[in-house]
XYZ file of C-alpha atoms in Angstrom:
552
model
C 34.458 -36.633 12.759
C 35.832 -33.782 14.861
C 36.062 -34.539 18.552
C 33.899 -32.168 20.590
C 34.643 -30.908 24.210
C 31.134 -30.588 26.590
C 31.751 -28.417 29.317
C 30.158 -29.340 32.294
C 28.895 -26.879 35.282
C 32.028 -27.011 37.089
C 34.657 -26.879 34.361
C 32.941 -23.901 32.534
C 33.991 -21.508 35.658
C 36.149 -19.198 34.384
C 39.189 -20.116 36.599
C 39.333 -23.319 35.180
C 38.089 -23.001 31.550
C 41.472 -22.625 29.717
C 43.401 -25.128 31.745
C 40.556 -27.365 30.899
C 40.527 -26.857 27.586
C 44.304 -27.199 27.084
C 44.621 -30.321 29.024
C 41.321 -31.643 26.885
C 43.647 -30.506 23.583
C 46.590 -32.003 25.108
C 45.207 -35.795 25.881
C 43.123 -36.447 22.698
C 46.072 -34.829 20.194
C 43.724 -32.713 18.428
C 44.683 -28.977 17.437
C 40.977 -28.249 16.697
C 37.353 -28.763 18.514
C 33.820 -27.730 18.632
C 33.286 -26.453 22.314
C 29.437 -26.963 23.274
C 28.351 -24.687 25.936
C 25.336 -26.516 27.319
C 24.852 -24.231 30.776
C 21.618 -24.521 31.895
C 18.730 -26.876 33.311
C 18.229 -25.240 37.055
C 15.032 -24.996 38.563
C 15.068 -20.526 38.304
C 15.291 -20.257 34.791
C 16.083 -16.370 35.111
C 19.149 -17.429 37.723
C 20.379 -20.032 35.113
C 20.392 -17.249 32.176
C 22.462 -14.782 34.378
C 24.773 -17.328 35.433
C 25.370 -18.872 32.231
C 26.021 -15.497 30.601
C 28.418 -14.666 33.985
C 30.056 -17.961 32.791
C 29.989 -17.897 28.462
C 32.249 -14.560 28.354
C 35.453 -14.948 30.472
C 35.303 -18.375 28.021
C 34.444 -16.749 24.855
C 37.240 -13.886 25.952
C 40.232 -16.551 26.341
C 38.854 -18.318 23.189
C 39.466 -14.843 21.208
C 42.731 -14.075 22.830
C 44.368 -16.463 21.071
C 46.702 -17.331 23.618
C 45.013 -21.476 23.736
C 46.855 -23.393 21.927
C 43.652 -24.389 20.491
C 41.425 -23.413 17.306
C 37.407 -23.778 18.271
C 34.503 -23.846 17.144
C 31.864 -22.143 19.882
C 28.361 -23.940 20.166
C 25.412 -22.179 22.714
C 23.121 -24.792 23.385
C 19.590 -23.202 25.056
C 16.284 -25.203 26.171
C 12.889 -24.339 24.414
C 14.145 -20.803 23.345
C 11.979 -20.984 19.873
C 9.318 -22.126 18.676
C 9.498 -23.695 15.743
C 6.291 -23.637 14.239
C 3.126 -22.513 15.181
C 1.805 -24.454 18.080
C 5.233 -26.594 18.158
C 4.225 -29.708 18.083
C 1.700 -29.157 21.364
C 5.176 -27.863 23.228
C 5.535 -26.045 26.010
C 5.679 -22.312 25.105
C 8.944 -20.753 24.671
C 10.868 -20.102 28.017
C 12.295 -16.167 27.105
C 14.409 -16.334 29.686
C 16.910 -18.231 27.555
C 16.675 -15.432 24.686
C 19.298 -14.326 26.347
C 21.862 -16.624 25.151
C 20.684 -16.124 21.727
C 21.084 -12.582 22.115
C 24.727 -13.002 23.592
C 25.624 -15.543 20.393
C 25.007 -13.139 17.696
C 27.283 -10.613 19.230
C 30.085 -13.714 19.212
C 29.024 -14.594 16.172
C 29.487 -10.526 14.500
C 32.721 -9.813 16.639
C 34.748 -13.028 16.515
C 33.230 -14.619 13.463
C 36.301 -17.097 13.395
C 35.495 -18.728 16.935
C 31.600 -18.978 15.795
C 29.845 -22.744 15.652
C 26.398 -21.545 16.120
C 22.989 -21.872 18.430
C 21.034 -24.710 18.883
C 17.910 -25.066 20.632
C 16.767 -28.415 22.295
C 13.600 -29.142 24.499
C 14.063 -28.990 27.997
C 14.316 -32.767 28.261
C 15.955 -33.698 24.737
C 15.775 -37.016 23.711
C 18.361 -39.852 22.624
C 17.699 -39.122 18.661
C 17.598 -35.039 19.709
C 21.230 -35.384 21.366
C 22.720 -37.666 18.153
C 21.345 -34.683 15.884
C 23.357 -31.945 18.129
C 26.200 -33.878 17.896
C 25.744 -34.297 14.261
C 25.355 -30.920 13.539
C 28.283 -29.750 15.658
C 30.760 -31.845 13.675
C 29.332 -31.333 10.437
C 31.272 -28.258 8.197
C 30.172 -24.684 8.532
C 26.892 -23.941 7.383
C 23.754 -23.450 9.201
C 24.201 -21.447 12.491
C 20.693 -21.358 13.862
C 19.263 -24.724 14.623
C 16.586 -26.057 16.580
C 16.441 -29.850 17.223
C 13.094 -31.569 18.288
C 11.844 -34.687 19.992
C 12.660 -37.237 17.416
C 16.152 -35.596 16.266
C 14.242 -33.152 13.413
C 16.282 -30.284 12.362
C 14.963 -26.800 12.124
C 16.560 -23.788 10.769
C 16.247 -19.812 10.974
C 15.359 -18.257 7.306
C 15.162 -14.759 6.460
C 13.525 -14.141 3.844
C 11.949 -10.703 1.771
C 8.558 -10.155 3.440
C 5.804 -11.412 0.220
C 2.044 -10.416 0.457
C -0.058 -13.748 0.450
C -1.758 -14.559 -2.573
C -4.779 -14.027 -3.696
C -7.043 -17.338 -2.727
C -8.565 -18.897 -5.620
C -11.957 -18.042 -4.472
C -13.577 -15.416 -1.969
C -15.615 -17.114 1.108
C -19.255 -16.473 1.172
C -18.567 -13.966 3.797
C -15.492 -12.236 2.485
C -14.486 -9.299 -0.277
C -11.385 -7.543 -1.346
C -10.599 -4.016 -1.598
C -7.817 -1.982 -3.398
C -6.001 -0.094 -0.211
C -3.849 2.956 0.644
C -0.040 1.471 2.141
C 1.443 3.140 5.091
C 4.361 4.935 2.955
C 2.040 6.115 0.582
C 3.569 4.850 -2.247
C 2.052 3.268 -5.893
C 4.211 0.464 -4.728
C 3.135 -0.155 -1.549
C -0.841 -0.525 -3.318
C -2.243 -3.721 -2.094
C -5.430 -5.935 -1.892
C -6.791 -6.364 1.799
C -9.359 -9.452 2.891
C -12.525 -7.978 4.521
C -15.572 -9.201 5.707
C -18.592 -8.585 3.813
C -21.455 -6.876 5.875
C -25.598 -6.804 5.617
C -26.744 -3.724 3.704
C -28.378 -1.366 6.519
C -31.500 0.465 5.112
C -31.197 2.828 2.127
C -28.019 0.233 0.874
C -27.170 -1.555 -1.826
C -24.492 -4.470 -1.687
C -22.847 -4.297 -5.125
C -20.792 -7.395 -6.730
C -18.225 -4.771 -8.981
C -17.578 -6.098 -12.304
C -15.364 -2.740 -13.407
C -14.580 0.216 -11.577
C -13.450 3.568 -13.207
C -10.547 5.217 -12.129
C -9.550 9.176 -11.197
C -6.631 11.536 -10.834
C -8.028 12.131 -7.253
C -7.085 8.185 -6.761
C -3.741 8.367 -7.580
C -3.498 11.985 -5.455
C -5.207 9.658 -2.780
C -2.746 6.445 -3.072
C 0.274 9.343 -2.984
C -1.166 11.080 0.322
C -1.432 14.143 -1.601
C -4.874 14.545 -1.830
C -5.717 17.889 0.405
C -8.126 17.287 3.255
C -9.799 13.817 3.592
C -10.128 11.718 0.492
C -11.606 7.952 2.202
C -11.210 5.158 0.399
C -10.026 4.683 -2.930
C -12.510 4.557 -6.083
C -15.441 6.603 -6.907
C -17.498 4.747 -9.863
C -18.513 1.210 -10.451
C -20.759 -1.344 -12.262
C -21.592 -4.407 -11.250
C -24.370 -6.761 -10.221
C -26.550 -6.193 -6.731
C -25.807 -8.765 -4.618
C -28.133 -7.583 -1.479
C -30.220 -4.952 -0.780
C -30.702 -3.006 2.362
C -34.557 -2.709 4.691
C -36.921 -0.784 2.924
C -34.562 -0.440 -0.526
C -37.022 -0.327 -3.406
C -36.993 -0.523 -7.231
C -34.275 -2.680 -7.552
C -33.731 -6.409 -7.459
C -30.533 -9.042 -6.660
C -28.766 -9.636 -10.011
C -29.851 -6.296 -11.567
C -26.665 -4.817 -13.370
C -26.411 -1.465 -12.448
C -24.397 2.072 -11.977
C -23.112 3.003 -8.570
C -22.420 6.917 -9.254
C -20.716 7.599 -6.362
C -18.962 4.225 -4.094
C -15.883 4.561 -2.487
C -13.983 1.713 -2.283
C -15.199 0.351 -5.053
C -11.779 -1.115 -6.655
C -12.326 -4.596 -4.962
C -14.686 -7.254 -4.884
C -17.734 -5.669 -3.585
C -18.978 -3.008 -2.436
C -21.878 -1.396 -0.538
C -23.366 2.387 -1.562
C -26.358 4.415 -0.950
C -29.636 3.298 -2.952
C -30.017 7.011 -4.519
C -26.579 6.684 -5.953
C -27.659 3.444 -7.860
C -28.868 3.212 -11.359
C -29.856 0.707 -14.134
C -26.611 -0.116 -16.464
C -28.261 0.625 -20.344
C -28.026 -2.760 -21.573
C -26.319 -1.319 -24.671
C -23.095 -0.455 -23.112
C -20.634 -2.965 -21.817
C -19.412 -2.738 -17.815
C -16.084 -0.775 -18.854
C -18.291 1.786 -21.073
C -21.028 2.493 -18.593
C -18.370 2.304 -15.905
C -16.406 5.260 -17.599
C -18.974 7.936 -17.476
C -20.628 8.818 -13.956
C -17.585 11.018 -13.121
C -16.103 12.320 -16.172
C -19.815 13.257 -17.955
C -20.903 14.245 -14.540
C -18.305 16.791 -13.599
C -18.635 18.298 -16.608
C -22.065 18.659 -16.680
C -22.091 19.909 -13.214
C -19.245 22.730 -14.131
C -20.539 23.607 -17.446
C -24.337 24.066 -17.195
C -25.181 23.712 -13.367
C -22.039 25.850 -12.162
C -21.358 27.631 -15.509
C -24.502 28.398 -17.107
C -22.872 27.489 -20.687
C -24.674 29.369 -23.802
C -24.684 29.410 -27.619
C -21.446 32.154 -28.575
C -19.663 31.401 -25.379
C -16.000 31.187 -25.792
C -14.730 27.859 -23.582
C -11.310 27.022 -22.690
C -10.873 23.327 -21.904
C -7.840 22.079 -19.645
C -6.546 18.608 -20.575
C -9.082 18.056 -23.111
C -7.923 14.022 -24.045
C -9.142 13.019 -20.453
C -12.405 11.475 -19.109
C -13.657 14.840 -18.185
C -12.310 17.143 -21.111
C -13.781 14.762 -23.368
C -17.043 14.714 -22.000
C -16.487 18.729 -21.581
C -15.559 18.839 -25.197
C -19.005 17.137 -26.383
C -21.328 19.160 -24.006
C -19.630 22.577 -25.510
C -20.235 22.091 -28.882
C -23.585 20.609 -28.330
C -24.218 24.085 -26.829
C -23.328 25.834 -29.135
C -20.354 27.638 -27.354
C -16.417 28.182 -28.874
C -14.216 25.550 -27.835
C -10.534 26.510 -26.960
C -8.931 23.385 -25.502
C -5.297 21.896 -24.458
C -3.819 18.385 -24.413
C -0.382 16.683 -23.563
C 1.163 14.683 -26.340
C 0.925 15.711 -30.510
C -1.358 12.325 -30.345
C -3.706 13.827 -27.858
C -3.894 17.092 -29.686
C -5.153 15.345 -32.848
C -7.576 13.436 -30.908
C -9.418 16.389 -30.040
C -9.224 18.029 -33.095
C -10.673 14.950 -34.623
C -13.309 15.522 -32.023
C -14.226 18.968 -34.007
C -12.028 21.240 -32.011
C -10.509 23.851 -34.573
C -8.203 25.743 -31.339
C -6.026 23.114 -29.696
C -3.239 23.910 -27.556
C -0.277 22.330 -25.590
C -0.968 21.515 -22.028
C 3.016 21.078 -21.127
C 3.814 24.645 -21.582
C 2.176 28.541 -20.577
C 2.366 29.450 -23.897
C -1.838 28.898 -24.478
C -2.274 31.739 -23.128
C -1.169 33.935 -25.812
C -2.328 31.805 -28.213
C -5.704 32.511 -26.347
C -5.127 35.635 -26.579
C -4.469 36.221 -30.271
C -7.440 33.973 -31.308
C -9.789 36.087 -29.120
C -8.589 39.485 -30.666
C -7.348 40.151 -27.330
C -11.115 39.342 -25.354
C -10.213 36.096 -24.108
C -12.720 33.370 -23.057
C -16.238 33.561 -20.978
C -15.165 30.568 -18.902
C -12.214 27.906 -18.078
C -12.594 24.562 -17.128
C -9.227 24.203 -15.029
C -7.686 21.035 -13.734
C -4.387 22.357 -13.478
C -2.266 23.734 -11.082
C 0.441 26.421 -10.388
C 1.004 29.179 -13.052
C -1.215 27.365 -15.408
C -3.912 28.422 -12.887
C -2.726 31.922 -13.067
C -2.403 32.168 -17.060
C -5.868 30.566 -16.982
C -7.061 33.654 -14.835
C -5.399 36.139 -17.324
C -7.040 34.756 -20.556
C -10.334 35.216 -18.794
C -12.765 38.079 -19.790
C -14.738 40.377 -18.000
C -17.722 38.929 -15.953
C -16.524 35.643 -16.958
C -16.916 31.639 -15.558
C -13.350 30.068 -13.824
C -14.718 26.533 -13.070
C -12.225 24.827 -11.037
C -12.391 20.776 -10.700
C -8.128 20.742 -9.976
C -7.245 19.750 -6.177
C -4.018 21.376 -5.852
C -2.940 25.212 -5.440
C -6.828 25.930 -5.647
C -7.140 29.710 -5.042
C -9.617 31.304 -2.258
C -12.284 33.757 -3.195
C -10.413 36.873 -1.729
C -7.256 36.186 -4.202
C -9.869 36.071 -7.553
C -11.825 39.103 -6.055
C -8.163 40.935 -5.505
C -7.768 40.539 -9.797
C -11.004 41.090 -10.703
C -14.277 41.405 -9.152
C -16.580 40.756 -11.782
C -15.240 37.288 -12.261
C -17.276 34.581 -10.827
C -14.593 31.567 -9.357
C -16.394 28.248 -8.578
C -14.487 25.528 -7.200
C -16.378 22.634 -6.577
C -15.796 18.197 -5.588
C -18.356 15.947 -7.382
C -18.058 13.402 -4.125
C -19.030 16.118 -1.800
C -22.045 16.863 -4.412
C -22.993 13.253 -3.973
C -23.160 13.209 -0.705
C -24.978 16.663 0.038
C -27.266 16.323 -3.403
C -27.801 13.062 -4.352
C -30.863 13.726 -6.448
C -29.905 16.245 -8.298
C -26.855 14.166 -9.265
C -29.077 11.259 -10.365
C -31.365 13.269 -12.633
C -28.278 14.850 -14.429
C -27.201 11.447 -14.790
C -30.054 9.844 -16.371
C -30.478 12.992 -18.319
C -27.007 12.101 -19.856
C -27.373 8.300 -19.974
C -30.470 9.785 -22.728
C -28.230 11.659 -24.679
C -26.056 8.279 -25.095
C -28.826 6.448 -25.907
C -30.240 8.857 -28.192
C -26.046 9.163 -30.140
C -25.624 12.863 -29.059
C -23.443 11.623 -26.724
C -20.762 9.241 -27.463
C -19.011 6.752 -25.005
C -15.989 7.925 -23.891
C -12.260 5.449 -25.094
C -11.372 3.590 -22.548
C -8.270 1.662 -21.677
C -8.982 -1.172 -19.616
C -6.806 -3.014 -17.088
C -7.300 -6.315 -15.048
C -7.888 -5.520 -11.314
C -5.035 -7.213 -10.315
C -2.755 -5.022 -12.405
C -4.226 -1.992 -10.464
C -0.704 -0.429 -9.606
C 0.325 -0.472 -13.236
C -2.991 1.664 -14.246
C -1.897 4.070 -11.366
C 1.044 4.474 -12.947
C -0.502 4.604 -16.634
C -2.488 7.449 -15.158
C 0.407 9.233 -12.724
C 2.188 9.504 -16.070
C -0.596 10.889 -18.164
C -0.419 8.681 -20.820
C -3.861 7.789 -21.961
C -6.746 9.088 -23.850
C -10.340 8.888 -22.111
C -10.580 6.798 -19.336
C -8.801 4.078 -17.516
C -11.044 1.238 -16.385
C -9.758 -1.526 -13.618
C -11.955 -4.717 -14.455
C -12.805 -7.867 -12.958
C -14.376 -9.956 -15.912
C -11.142 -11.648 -15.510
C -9.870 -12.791 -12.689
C -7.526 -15.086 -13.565
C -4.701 -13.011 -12.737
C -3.491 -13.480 -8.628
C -3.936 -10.517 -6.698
C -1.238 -8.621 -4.724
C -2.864 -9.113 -0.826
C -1.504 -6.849 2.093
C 0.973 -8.858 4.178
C 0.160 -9.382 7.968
C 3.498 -9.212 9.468
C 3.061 -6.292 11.557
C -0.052 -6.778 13.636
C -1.668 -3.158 15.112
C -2.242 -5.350 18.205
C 1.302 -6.658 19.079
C 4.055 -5.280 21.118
C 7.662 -4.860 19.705
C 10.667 -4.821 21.307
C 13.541 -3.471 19.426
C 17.147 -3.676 20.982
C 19.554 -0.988 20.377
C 16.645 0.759 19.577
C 17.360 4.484 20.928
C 20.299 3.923 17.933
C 20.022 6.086 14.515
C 19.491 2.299 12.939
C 16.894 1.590 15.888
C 15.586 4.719 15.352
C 14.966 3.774 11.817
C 13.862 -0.076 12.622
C 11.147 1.770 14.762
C 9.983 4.265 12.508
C 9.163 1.986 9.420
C 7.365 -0.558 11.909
C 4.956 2.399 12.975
C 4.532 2.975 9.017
C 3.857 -0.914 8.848
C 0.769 -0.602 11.242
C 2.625 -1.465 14.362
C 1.197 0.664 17.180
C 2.555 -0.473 21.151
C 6.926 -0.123 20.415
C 9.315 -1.145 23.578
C 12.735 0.514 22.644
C 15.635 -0.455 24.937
C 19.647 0.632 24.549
C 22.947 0.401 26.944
C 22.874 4.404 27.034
C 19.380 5.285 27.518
C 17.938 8.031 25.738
C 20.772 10.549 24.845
C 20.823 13.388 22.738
C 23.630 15.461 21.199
C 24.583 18.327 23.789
């Protein structure tokens, strides 16, 4: 084994340290040791710390000078510094004081990495097995460099590790739910599942079990932190089973499947919505078909007879016609009669809506519609757009529309104010409009036209909309799907199978915790700080050898 040199209080004064050290050298013949600084032990903890530090670098200075004849291997020994697990065996809490020393060895252990042994932490009164480990792990090869040695000589060691959400559990608690959140850097990424705690209904609620929940551009605008103004929680639609109801709800029972038109935060678990939002599921259509109409047949049905006032002869123009809403858009139109000019993305969505009985499709990648518009109209253009695009698609839109005519506007981005239409053309009438707001401020006139349209399924005049379902757990994938435009209808996130683990929000920064971050009025500091605020952290110390400096 190699011989190690312990340092007591009176040979680790810097006077004497080197001659110490050489004579040590000298008698046992040995040209290379593992020095253990073991300062420490007093009854003022905070005195000991200072002292020991006043001692450790006039020692760790000669070591580096290379003038000791003399290769070493430093050890810093501290007394309950960590804790090593949670409670710590029922141990005495940590005694910071000592951090110190740990603090001290890193900077050794960065600047003179060929003097470095390592840290070890003992209790404050080690025992016999305790001091056989130290010695053990002094003399054993280079390796671990951040120990901590307990009562009966166990061996601890400092990991870092990448930072994984907990998994899923493989069941919910009777008092718990999940729910699809928003992460701090607004990222599709940084989507995960948090662990709430289910609440009682208040009156006029309905607690909601969600078997499938139907998902919308303004979700992944709301996930991004581009959604303008205040979008709440992600999801809009959902079916499921009721699970509890509210005082005073009425015409509605536990385990009835139903509708919830309007829920946000419905991409989870459960969730809890307003009784007049809440309708019976047809028992016809499965939970991802009933699931995939509230918003898509609703906002068009809103825009195109509520808003619009669609007739027989009118000439439509139909933005992004393969979606949830242009399909439903597309089937309303030509059940009223009206002249259907619509655009998709891809050749495949194109055919789609041709194949839906649209003779004028378009491209939806490029402004060139409009003159296509243009020449199929003779020049008169349309009586009313359906636009949920943005940029100079909105203005082409506005220059292929006639006289007197409809610009319905569902898009959330670049949405014009009534003073800019009015400044082209006075006669037009511009209506933008937000089916959750309508839910909110109308919810009865919501529920009618719903019902109205659940008929019309019934009845085959309306047909389901294609849906591509995902499991809930792959919920960032269908953001993406959607982000990238690539599917036809509607995307559905389901929970009929759950056997997939769930990505769960990690709890490593706690909103109620105080950080202190060293060398933290630094550009990497700086940086250290910033992303822990994005991480949730809220009450930051920042401390540096300067002080707060800036350039000039």
């Amino acid at each position: 084994a190699v011989p190690c040199l312990e340092l007591t209080r009176g040979e680790a004064e810097p006077a004497a340290f080197a001659e110490v050290a050489a004579a040590w050298a000298a008698k046992h013949g040995v040209a290379r040791a593992n020095i253990l600084f073991a300062w420490g032990g007093g009854a003022d903890p905070e005195d000991e710390t200072r002292a020991a530090l006043s001692a450790l670098l006039p020692a760790v200075q000669a070591l580096g000078s290379g003038s000791m004849p003399l290769q070493a291997r430093l050890w810093l020994l501290s007394r309950q510094v960590q804790q090593v697990v949670p409670e710590d065996g029922g141990a005495a809490a940590p005694l910071l004081d000592g951090a110190a020393l740990w603090g001290m060895g890193r900077a050794i252990a960065n600047e003179l990495p060929h003097l470095w042994g390592g840290l070890v932490d003992v209790e404050t009164r080690p025992s016999a097995a305790a001091a056989a480990a130290l010695i053990a792990a002094a003399a054993a090869p280079a390796g671990e460099d951040q120990l901590a040695i307990r009562r009966h000589g166990e061996r601890f060691v400092a990991r870092l590790v990448p930072a994984t959400p907990a998994p899923a559990l493989p069941e919910l608690g009777d008092s718990e739910r999940y729910m699809l959140a928003k992460g701090p850097r607004r990222t599709l990424d940084d989507l995960r599942f948090e662990r709430l705690t289910r609440g009682a209904p208040r009156a006029g609620e309905v607690e909601i079990e969600v078997l499938a929940a139907g998902l919308n551009f303004r979700d992944v605008l709301n996930a991004l932190g581009q959604y303008p103004g205040e979008a709440g929680l992600l999801g809009f639609e959902a079916v499921g089973r009721v699970t509890a109801l509210g005082p005073d709800v009425a015409g509605l029972a536990v385990g009835d499947s139903v509708i919830a038109l309007a829920a946000p935060g419905c991409i989870g678990s459960h969730v809890t919505v307003r009784r007049a939002l809440v309708v019976p599921k047809p028992e016809a259509l499965s939970a991802a078909e009933a699931v995939a109409l509230p918003a898509a047949l609703l906002t068009a049905y809103y825009a195109l007879h509520h808003l619009g006032g669609i007739k027989a002869g009118d000439r439509v123009l139909i933005h992004a016609a393969a979606g949830g809403v242009g399909m439903a858009a597309v089937q309303l139109a030509l059940a009223a009669g009206a002249e259907v000019y619509a655009t998709a993305g891809a050749t495949e969505k194109q055919q789609f809506v041709r194949d839906m009985g649209v003779r004028h499709v378009m491209s939806s990648r490029t402004l060139d519609f409009a003159e296509r518009v243009r020449a199929l109209t003779g020049g008169r253009g349309v009586d009313m757009v359906l636009n949920s695009l943005s940029g100079d698609f909105i203005t082409e839109s506005f220059g292929v529309l006639a006289p007197g005519g409809r610009f319905l506007e569902m898009g959330k981005i670049g949405i014009w104010d009534e003073a800019r239409v009015r400044a082209q053309d006075a006669s037009w009438v511009y209506r933008p409009f937000d089916l959750a707001a309508v839910a909110q401020e109308d919810p009865v006139t919501l529920v009618a036209m719903f019902e109205r349209l659940l008929d019309e399924v019934a009845a085959g005049r309306l047909a389901p909309l294609p849906v591509t379902v995902f499991p809930m757990a792959d919920a960032e994938q269908a953001f993406r799907f959607m982000a990238q435009a690539r599917h036809i209808g509607k995307i559905v996130l389901s929970r009929e199978d759950e056997s997939r683990r769930l990505r769960f929000a990690a709890k490593g920064v706690r909103g109620d915790a105080h950080y202190l971050v060293t060398g933290g009025l630094g550009a990497l500091g700086l940086r250290v700080a910033r992303r822990l605020v994005e991480e949730g952290a809220r009450h930051l110390v920042l401390s540096g050898r300067r002080g707060w400096c800036r350039p000039g």
